[in-house]
Amino acid sequence: MAVFEHFQNLYDIRLKPRLLRSLIRDRVPDEKHPFSKPSELSIVVSAVKNHGLLSESSREAVDPKHMENWKSSIDAWIERLLLLVSSKMPDKCWAGICLLGLTCQECSSDRFLASYSVWFQKLLAQIQPPSDSHFVKVASCASLADLFTRLSGFSNIKKDVTSHAGKLIQPVLKLLTDDSSGAVWEGAVDLLCSIINFFPSSVHRHYESVEAAIVSKIMSGKCDSNISKFVHCLALLPRSKGDEDSWSLMLQKILISINVDLNDAFQGLEEAETKSNEVIKHLVPPGKEPPPPLGGNKMQGETSNQATEMSEQLILHRISMLMLCCCRMLTNPYPAQVIVPVRPLLVLVGRVLMVDGSLSQSLLPFLTVMQREFICSELPLLHLCGLDLLTGIIKRVRSQLLPHAADVVRLLTEYFRRCALPALRVKVYSILRILLISMGVGMAQYLAQEVVSNALVDLDSIAHGCGEASSTPCSKAASEGLLLPSYRKRKHGTITGFSEEQQGGVGTEMEAVKGKPITPIAVQTAALQALEALLTVGGALRSECWRQNVDLLLITVATNASNGGWANEEKDIFLLSDEPTSTRTDFQLAALRALLASLLSPARVRPPYLSQGLELFRRGKQETGTKVAEFCAHALLALEVLMHPRALPLVNFPSGDHPDFGQGFNCKFPKNIFSSGLKNNSPFPRGILGKDEIEPESNDDELYSSWLGNDEETEASASIPDKHLESRQELSEKDGRLSTEDHQAEKHPSDLPAGAQFPKEGDRGATDAAHMETGGIKDSIMAQSERVQEIIPNNDVRLQDKDVMVPTGDLTANVVEPNKGKIESSGSDSSKATPALSSEINNKVLMAAADANALPSDQGSLLTTSIVIEKGKKLVLEYNSDASKDSFPDIVDGEPDSD
């Protein structure tokens, strides 16, 4: 048993030093043994991170002996790593550098502050001569980046760390200029970005050198695989100075460089001189000197020498990268407030987007056919970069774009009409959506027609049930997999896959739309998102001309999108491995979101497709564990205000009987919810559950109390005839003391309407009653009045369990809308009357009771008149002629005031 006493469980602190020593012994290389399996480092990294082997912290109190044991094991770990970093063998040195970077991330703060200076010196030596191993340099740059990232969290040593960072700039620049390895360039530029982000002042003295080194790599086109990292570093470079002038100057240099390259790229496709002069006019106002070229004067000489040798591909590639750099500068945060030159940016974007490869009519064709083919092949990428730049402008300027809103709308609408490529249409829809949300209903008025007309075209195939398109139209298999099946009635409630029968119907659907291109799913999703934004922002303002068509389109698209079953995210990964995952799920979610916006967007009438939408959301909610189910649950909650509209009080008056916060959760559920739950805590009104119901044991449930406590009806009882008589007397006094002698005239059958006949003895007839409807939690009752005319026989006429009993004769029952309250009157045995009834109902009750005294003597029947107005029940009539079966006393024939 002694072997099991070393540690108790997984979370015992005594386990951590044992695991760490096992890793040092079995997985980490040393100087004596060769490093044969570099892949084992992944096991070491995983174990250190998962178990926190270097954290030196515990949630509970720990025995100091155990903590000392843990610290000694970490000391041994670091000692082994430093030996490996100093090794002459590149593989072991690489392993030590990688694990030292892991230690910088995982070790305790005290140990890190005490050791970071030594670790920095060890790593700095590996990126300087005589080190010549490329992968050692890459690992050293990555570990140094981890080191400075961790140091950025300690503000008390910022000055010392900035000094250390300044020592790195020259070695990093040397790596960028001397080494010919793309991996080394990538590691060096990553380290440079980390330094600029966390310690920008350390780069201030080397600003021009860093700019020249980065621009040279971008312009040369030698680092295609990691060119985006150089672009990102160039966009971050103005942060090293942190003032407005540095940011504006860098953006101005980049725009001028783009404009110059566009003159060479679009020669013969536009009036280059006119367009170029327009951009320069906005960038460099008259009377001011242009800024120095991007990268400095030395870079300008190199660029001019290479201008004649550069191919069209390199020029277009440079333009795309510099436009991406402008976009990064606009979207990245900057420590100082800057002025964005919106007008020059919009002119430059318009210049790029308006070129579609057609030759200028006023210019001679300077391009060969091969040159035009290449430019047309590269234009989509260039247009995509221009749209990204336009997105960056909108995000950076926000509401200050208003003076230029007309130019933006004009540019987008003109380009959207000509744009046909799926990727570009998706981007345009995205920009329209951003504009609608950011600028509100004013922008919606100008963009509504464009958004609706293009969305109708892109969603036409889905709206007509022709199926969904693939995100890669050239892939036939993917297109067939995403097409919706033909309409067929199915008995299964949930369909999660495609059957062979569904796949067989694809050919028919393809024939139905033969000759018409199928819109990819990505475009359809973007169109639905744009419609959602339009309905959210401008669905209630001057939308009569398009709202009806859009509502119909959205309910049709959402219905057709779900006919083939709700998409399974996990299944899409295997079925559509060559496409973005959850593509069909994104489309269905976009359809449901747009449908919800259609139902919630204000309009002059109630949503015409509310019931269909609720059914779709109910079905989608059943797909447990999916994004569709999550959104459908949210949609049903949002639509609650349309299903059950109600006016809530403005002020929540506190009540003294509310339990405390802690007491409100002390709910004990019954063991048998079908027996005790229904009897003790039933939410239904009294009388629905039958005779077995009992009073609740507590008054915690206010809803239950409002149903059974406040509005509880009083039952007739033969044991208290004096109270019944008092109720009868109160009603008589309130309505003018009607005398029973005035109602003793016998009703003759001749007084009945023509054609009326008495039913036979024992028959029961029914009459329509006013349907009662619950309108609130308290005593709010709404009644729909109906005029009921029926011949009541001299026999039992029971309409429902609780009714109004009237005598036979020529009786016209006029049921009017009652006030709040309940009353049950049973002749002289009537229970306490509720005074909330209107006088007209009281009059009808007394008239019916008086007519009971005028019945023929051979009948000798007892009339029991009772009016029961109860929530969830109808107002009903009953006549009971069998007095022997009831315990009610005889009706007293006398003055109401007598005893």
mmCIF file of C-alpha atoms in Angstrom, residues 25-247:
data_model
loop_
_atom_site.group_PDB
_atom_site.id
_atom_site.type_symbol
_atom_site.label_atom_id
_atom_site.label_comp_id
_atom_site.label_asym_id
_atom_site.label_seq_id
_atom_site.Cartn_x
_atom_site.Cartn_y
_atom_site.Cartn_z
ATOM 1 C CA ARG A 25 14.224 11.742 -17.763
ATOM 2 C CA ASP A 26 12.327 10.151 -20.646
ATOM 3 C CA ARG A 27 11.355 12.852 -23.157
ATOM 4 C CA VAL A 28 13.731 15.812 -22.982
ATOM 5 C CA PRO A 29 17.120 15.199 -24.702
ATOM 6 C CA ASP A 30 20.476 15.729 -22.997
ATOM 7 C CA GLU A 31 24.120 16.028 -24.056
ATOM 8 C CA LYS A 32 24.891 12.327 -23.723
ATOM 9 C CA HIS A 33 22.099 10.805 -25.772
ATOM 10 C CA PRO A 34 21.150 11.679 -29.365
ATOM 11 C CA PHE A 35 17.871 13.436 -30.067
ATOM 12 C CA SER A 36 16.261 10.813 -32.277
ATOM 13 C CA LYS A 37 12.560 11.722 -32.019
ATOM 14 C CA PRO A 38 11.807 15.448 -32.340
ATOM 15 C CA SER A 39 8.092 14.613 -32.494
ATOM 16 C CA GLU A 40 8.204 13.733 -28.775
ATOM 17 C CA LEU A 41 8.414 17.449 -27.990
ATOM 18 C CA SER A 42 4.698 17.695 -28.713
ATOM 19 C CA ILE A 43 4.050 15.193 -25.901
ATOM 20 C CA VAL A 44 6.177 17.287 -23.543
ATOM 21 C CA VAL A 45 4.380 20.524 -24.488
ATOM 22 C CA SER A 46 0.962 18.914 -24.060
ATOM 23 C CA ALA A 47 1.791 17.481 -20.622
ATOM 24 C CA VAL A 48 3.236 20.765 -19.338
ATOM 25 C CA LYS A 49 0.201 22.773 -20.469
ATOM 26 C CA ASN A 50 -2.505 20.317 -19.424
ATOM 27 C CA HIS A 51 -1.168 19.687 -15.906
ATOM 28 C CA GLY A 52 0.331 23.127 -15.263
ATOM 29 C CA LEU A 53 3.659 21.601 -14.341
ATOM 30 C CA LEU A 54 5.491 24.974 -14.296
ATOM 31 C CA SER A 55 2.842 27.132 -12.586
ATOM 32 C CA GLU A 56 4.074 26.721 -8.978
ATOM 33 C CA SER A 57 0.618 27.563 -7.634
ATOM 34 C CA SER A 58 -2.163 25.706 -5.874
ATOM 35 C CA ARG A 59 -5.729 26.563 -4.918
ATOM 36 C CA GLU A 60 -5.435 24.975 -1.500
ATOM 37 C CA ALA A 61 -2.910 25.207 1.301
ATOM 38 C CA VAL A 62 0.109 23.044 0.548
ATOM 39 C CA ASP A 63 2.720 21.522 2.747
ATOM 40 C CA PRO A 64 5.954 23.564 2.329
ATOM 41 C CA LYS A 65 7.912 20.344 1.803
ATOM 42 C CA HIS A 66 5.807 19.446 -1.217
ATOM 43 C CA MET A 67 6.159 22.950 -2.654
ATOM 44 C CA GLU A 68 9.935 22.841 -2.257
ATOM 45 C CA ASN A 69 9.995 19.511 -4.031
ATOM 46 C CA TRP A 70 8.034 21.013 -6.915
ATOM 47 C CA LYS A 71 10.335 24.061 -7.152
ATOM 48 C CA SER A 72 13.426 21.845 -7.219
ATOM 49 C CA SER A 73 11.977 19.860 -10.129
ATOM 50 C CA ILE A 74 11.365 23.129 -12.057
ATOM 51 C CA ASP A 75 14.950 24.196 -11.342
ATOM 52 C CA ALA A 76 16.139 20.946 -12.862
ATOM 53 C CA TRP A 77 13.884 21.561 -15.877
ATOM 54 C CA ILE A 78 15.323 25.038 -16.556
ATOM 55 C CA GLU A 79 18.876 23.860 -16.032
ATOM 56 C CA ARG A 80 18.374 21.157 -18.664
ATOM 57 C CA LEU A 81 16.903 23.683 -21.123
ATOM 58 C CA LEU A 82 19.768 26.150 -20.760
ATOM 59 C CA LEU A 83 22.228 23.339 -21.438
ATOM 60 C CA LEU A 84 20.364 22.438 -24.590
ATOM 61 C CA VAL A 85 20.256 26.068 -25.797
ATOM 62 C CA SER A 86 24.045 26.281 -25.498
ATOM 63 C CA SER A 87 24.541 22.995 -27.327
ATOM 64 C CA LYS A 88 26.611 22.898 -30.515
ATOM 65 C CA MET A 89 24.259 20.401 -32.084
ATOM 66 C CA PRO A 90 21.486 22.254 -33.982
ATOM 67 C CA ASP A 91 18.725 19.738 -33.233
ATOM 68 C CA LYS A 92 19.288 19.816 -29.464
ATOM 69 C CA CYS A 93 19.712 23.592 -29.523
ATOM 70 C CA TRP A 94 16.424 23.867 -31.421
ATOM 71 C CA ALA A 95 14.653 21.645 -28.849
ATOM 72 C CA GLY A 96 15.984 23.713 -25.947
ATOM 73 C CA ILE A 97 14.934 27.008 -27.578
ATOM 74 C CA CYS A 98 11.404 25.716 -28.256
ATOM 75 C CA LEU A 99 10.969 24.482 -24.673
ATOM 76 C CA LEU A 100 12.412 27.737 -23.308
ATOM 77 C CA GLY A 101 9.712 29.640 -25.196
ATOM 78 C CA LEU A 102 7.132 27.337 -23.593
ATOM 79 C CA THR A 103 8.655 28.074 -20.188
ATOM 80 C CA CYS A 104 8.304 31.815 -20.799
ATOM 81 C CA GLN A 105 4.564 31.303 -21.217
ATOM 82 C CA GLU A 106 3.900 28.785 -18.418
ATOM 83 C CA CYS A 107 6.226 29.597 -15.504
ATOM 84 C CA SER A 108 5.218 31.633 -12.463
ATOM 85 C CA SER A 109 5.553 35.426 -12.469
ATOM 86 C CA ASP A 110 8.217 35.474 -9.767
ATOM 87 C CA ARG A 111 10.427 33.010 -11.572
ATOM 88 C CA PHE A 112 9.893 34.802 -14.899
ATOM 89 C CA LEU A 113 10.859 38.224 -13.517
ATOM 90 C CA ALA A 114 13.952 36.762 -11.925
ATOM 91 C CA SER A 115 15.127 34.920 -15.046
ATOM 92 C CA TYR A 116 13.926 36.811 -18.152
ATOM 93 C CA SER A 117 17.180 38.774 -18.583
ATOM 94 C CA VAL A 118 19.292 35.581 -18.695
ATOM 95 C CA TRP A 119 16.891 33.918 -21.072
ATOM 96 C CA PHE A 120 16.929 36.979 -23.352
ATOM 97 C CA GLN A 121 20.722 36.881 -23.649
ATOM 98 C CA LYS A 122 20.663 33.168 -24.461
ATOM 99 C CA LEU A 123 18.086 33.669 -27.230
ATOM 100 C CA LEU A 124 19.669 36.819 -28.656
ATOM 101 C CA ALA A 125 22.912 34.958 -29.259
ATOM 102 C CA GLN A 126 21.113 32.473 -31.507
ATOM 103 C CA ILE A 127 19.991 35.070 -34.093
ATOM 104 C CA GLN A 128 23.414 36.658 -34.454
ATOM 105 C CA PRO A 129 26.519 35.309 -36.180
ATOM 106 C CA PRO A 130 28.083 32.786 -36.073
ATOM 107 C CA SER A 131 24.724 31.010 -35.883
ATOM 108 C CA ASP A 132 23.848 29.768 -39.361
ATOM 109 C CA SER A 133 21.054 27.240 -38.811
ATOM 110 C CA HIS A 134 17.808 28.499 -40.302
ATOM 111 C CA PHE A 135 15.455 26.546 -38.079
ATOM 112 C CA VAL A 136 17.395 27.609 -34.988
ATOM 113 C CA LYS A 137 16.948 31.245 -36.021
ATOM 114 C CA VAL A 138 13.237 30.727 -36.634
ATOM 115 C CA ALA A 139 12.783 29.059 -33.229
ATOM 116 C CA SER A 140 14.775 31.842 -31.530
ATOM 117 C CA CYS A 141 12.571 34.546 -33.102
ATOM 118 C CA ALA A 142 9.426 32.727 -31.975
ATOM 119 C CA SER A 143 10.707 32.273 -28.398
ATOM 120 C CA LEU A 144 11.774 35.927 -28.235
ATOM 121 C CA ALA A 145 8.287 36.941 -29.375
ATOM 122 C CA ASP A 146 6.821 34.826 -26.546
ATOM 123 C CA LEU A 147 9.243 36.435 -24.106
ATOM 124 C CA PHE A 148 8.288 40.020 -25.015
ATOM 125 C CA THR A 149 4.600 39.164 -25.122
ATOM 126 C CA ARG A 150 4.816 37.960 -21.518
ATOM 127 C CA LEU A 151 6.920 40.991 -20.520
ATOM 128 C CA SER A 152 4.243 43.372 -21.828
ATOM 129 C CA GLY A 153 2.109 42.481 -18.803
ATOM 130 C CA PHE A 154 4.592 43.936 -16.290
ATOM 131 C CA SER A 155 4.460 47.733 -16.346
ATOM 132 C CA ASN A 156 6.993 48.164 -13.543
ATOM 133 C CA ILE A 157 9.895 46.957 -15.722
ATOM 134 C CA LYS A 158 8.825 48.640 -18.955
ATOM 135 C CA LYS A 159 11.930 50.836 -19.199
ATOM 136 C CA ASP A 160 14.316 47.909 -18.856
ATOM 137 C CA VAL A 161 12.347 45.802 -21.329
ATOM 138 C CA THR A 162 12.297 48.646 -23.878
ATOM 139 C CA SER A 163 16.068 48.760 -23.666
ATOM 140 C CA HIS A 164 16.243 45.019 -24.339
ATOM 141 C CA ALA A 165 13.873 45.372 -27.291
ATOM 142 C CA GLY A 166 16.027 48.099 -28.826
ATOM 143 C CA LYS A 167 18.944 45.667 -28.945
ATOM 144 C CA LEU A 168 16.940 43.390 -31.227
ATOM 145 C CA ILE A 169 16.162 45.824 -34.056
ATOM 146 C CA GLN A 170 19.521 45.690 -35.839
ATOM 147 C CA PRO A 171 19.821 41.866 -35.696
ATOM 148 C CA VAL A 172 16.276 41.533 -37.007
ATOM 149 C CA LEU A 173 16.920 43.950 -39.879
ATOM 150 C CA LYS A 174 20.059 41.981 -40.730
ATOM 151 C CA LEU A 175 17.957 38.818 -40.929
ATOM 152 C CA LEU A 176 15.577 40.584 -43.324
ATOM 153 C CA THR A 177 18.308 41.798 -45.639
ATOM 154 C CA ASP A 178 20.929 39.042 -45.574
ATOM 155 C CA ASP A 179 19.124 35.740 -45.247
ATOM 156 C CA SER A 180 17.461 34.255 -48.281
ATOM 157 C CA SER A 181 15.123 31.924 -46.389
ATOM 158 C CA GLY A 182 11.444 32.760 -46.399
ATOM 159 C CA ALA A 183 10.949 31.044 -43.033
ATOM 160 C CA VAL A 184 13.601 33.270 -41.442
ATOM 161 C CA TRP A 185 11.946 36.364 -42.938
ATOM 162 C CA GLU A 186 8.622 35.281 -41.554
ATOM 163 C CA GLY A 187 10.017 34.690 -38.059
ATOM 164 C CA ALA A 188 11.867 38.023 -38.109
ATOM 165 C CA VAL A 189 8.836 40.031 -39.203
ATOM 166 C CA ASP A 190 6.678 38.315 -36.555
ATOM 167 C CA LEU A 191 9.190 39.339 -33.890
ATOM 168 C CA LEU A 192 9.259 42.873 -35.280
ATOM 169 C CA CYS A 193 5.436 43.105 -35.132
ATOM 170 C CA SER A 194 5.468 41.964 -31.501
ATOM 171 C CA ILE A 195 8.010 44.635 -30.581
ATOM 172 C CA ILE A 196 6.044 47.377 -32.399
ATOM 173 C CA ASN A 197 2.824 46.301 -30.694
ATOM 174 C CA PHE A 198 4.108 46.100 -27.122
ATOM 175 C CA PHE A 199 7.207 48.361 -27.038
ATOM 176 C CA PRO A 200 6.823 50.783 -29.978
ATOM 177 C CA SER A 201 9.284 53.370 -28.683
ATOM 178 C CA SER A 202 12.146 50.912 -29.134
ATOM 179 C CA VAL A 203 11.695 51.152 -32.943
ATOM 180 C CA HIS A 204 11.563 54.954 -33.064
ATOM 181 C CA ARG A 205 15.297 55.437 -33.802
ATOM 182 C CA HIS A 206 15.239 52.827 -36.581
ATOM 183 C CA TYR A 207 11.999 53.977 -38.253
ATOM 184 C CA GLU A 208 13.399 54.714 -41.756
ATOM 185 C CA SER A 209 15.504 51.555 -41.819
ATOM 186 C CA VAL A 210 12.574 49.362 -40.875
ATOM 187 C CA GLU A 211 10.340 51.033 -43.479
ATOM 188 C CA ALA A 212 12.915 50.544 -46.236
ATOM 189 C CA ALA A 213 13.486 46.870 -45.331
ATOM 190 C CA ILE A 214 9.797 46.019 -45.293
ATOM 191 C CA VAL A 215 8.914 47.946 -48.453
ATOM 192 C CA SER A 216 11.767 46.315 -50.351
ATOM 193 C CA LYS A 217 10.371 42.875 -49.552
ATOM 194 C CA ILE A 218 6.866 43.911 -50.644
ATOM 195 C CA MET A 219 8.013 45.521 -53.894
ATOM 196 C CA SER A 220 10.378 42.722 -54.843
ATOM 197 C CA GLY A 221 7.692 40.050 -54.789
ATOM 198 C CA LYS A 222 10.153 37.476 -53.401
ATOM 199 C CA CYS A 223 8.069 36.553 -50.363
ATOM 200 C CA ASP A 224 4.754 35.534 -51.860
ATOM 201 C CA SER A 225 3.907 32.962 -49.182
ATOM 202 C CA ASN A 226 4.181 35.377 -46.243
ATOM 203 C CA ILE A 227 3.694 38.742 -47.950
ATOM 204 C CA SER A 228 0.638 39.507 -45.800
ATOM 205 C CA LYS A 229 2.820 39.586 -42.670
ATOM 206 C CA PHE A 230 5.051 42.226 -44.217
ATOM 207 C CA VAL A 231 1.956 44.229 -45.144
ATOM 208 C CA HIS A 232 0.724 43.992 -41.576
ATOM 209 C CA CYS A 233 4.098 45.121 -40.226
ATOM 210 C CA LEU A 234 4.141 48.143 -42.562
ATOM 211 C CA ALA A 235 0.651 49.122 -41.379
ATOM 212 C CA LEU A 236 1.824 48.905 -37.744
ATOM 213 C CA LEU A 237 5.000 50.913 -38.272
ATOM 214 C CA PRO A 238 3.460 54.397 -37.595
ATOM 215 C CA ARG A 239 2.665 53.201 -34.064
ATOM 216 C CA SER A 240 6.367 53.442 -33.254
ATOM 217 C CA LYS A 241 6.008 57.234 -33.395
ATOM 218 C CA GLY A 242 2.397 57.377 -32.305
ATOM 219 C CA ASP A 243 1.511 60.815 -33.738
ATOM 220 C CA GLU A 244 -1.035 61.889 -36.334
ATOM 221 C CA ASP A 245 1.525 63.110 -38.884
ATOM 222 C CA SER A 246 3.302 59.757 -39.086
ATOM 223 C CA TRP A 247 0.066 57.906 -39.784
#
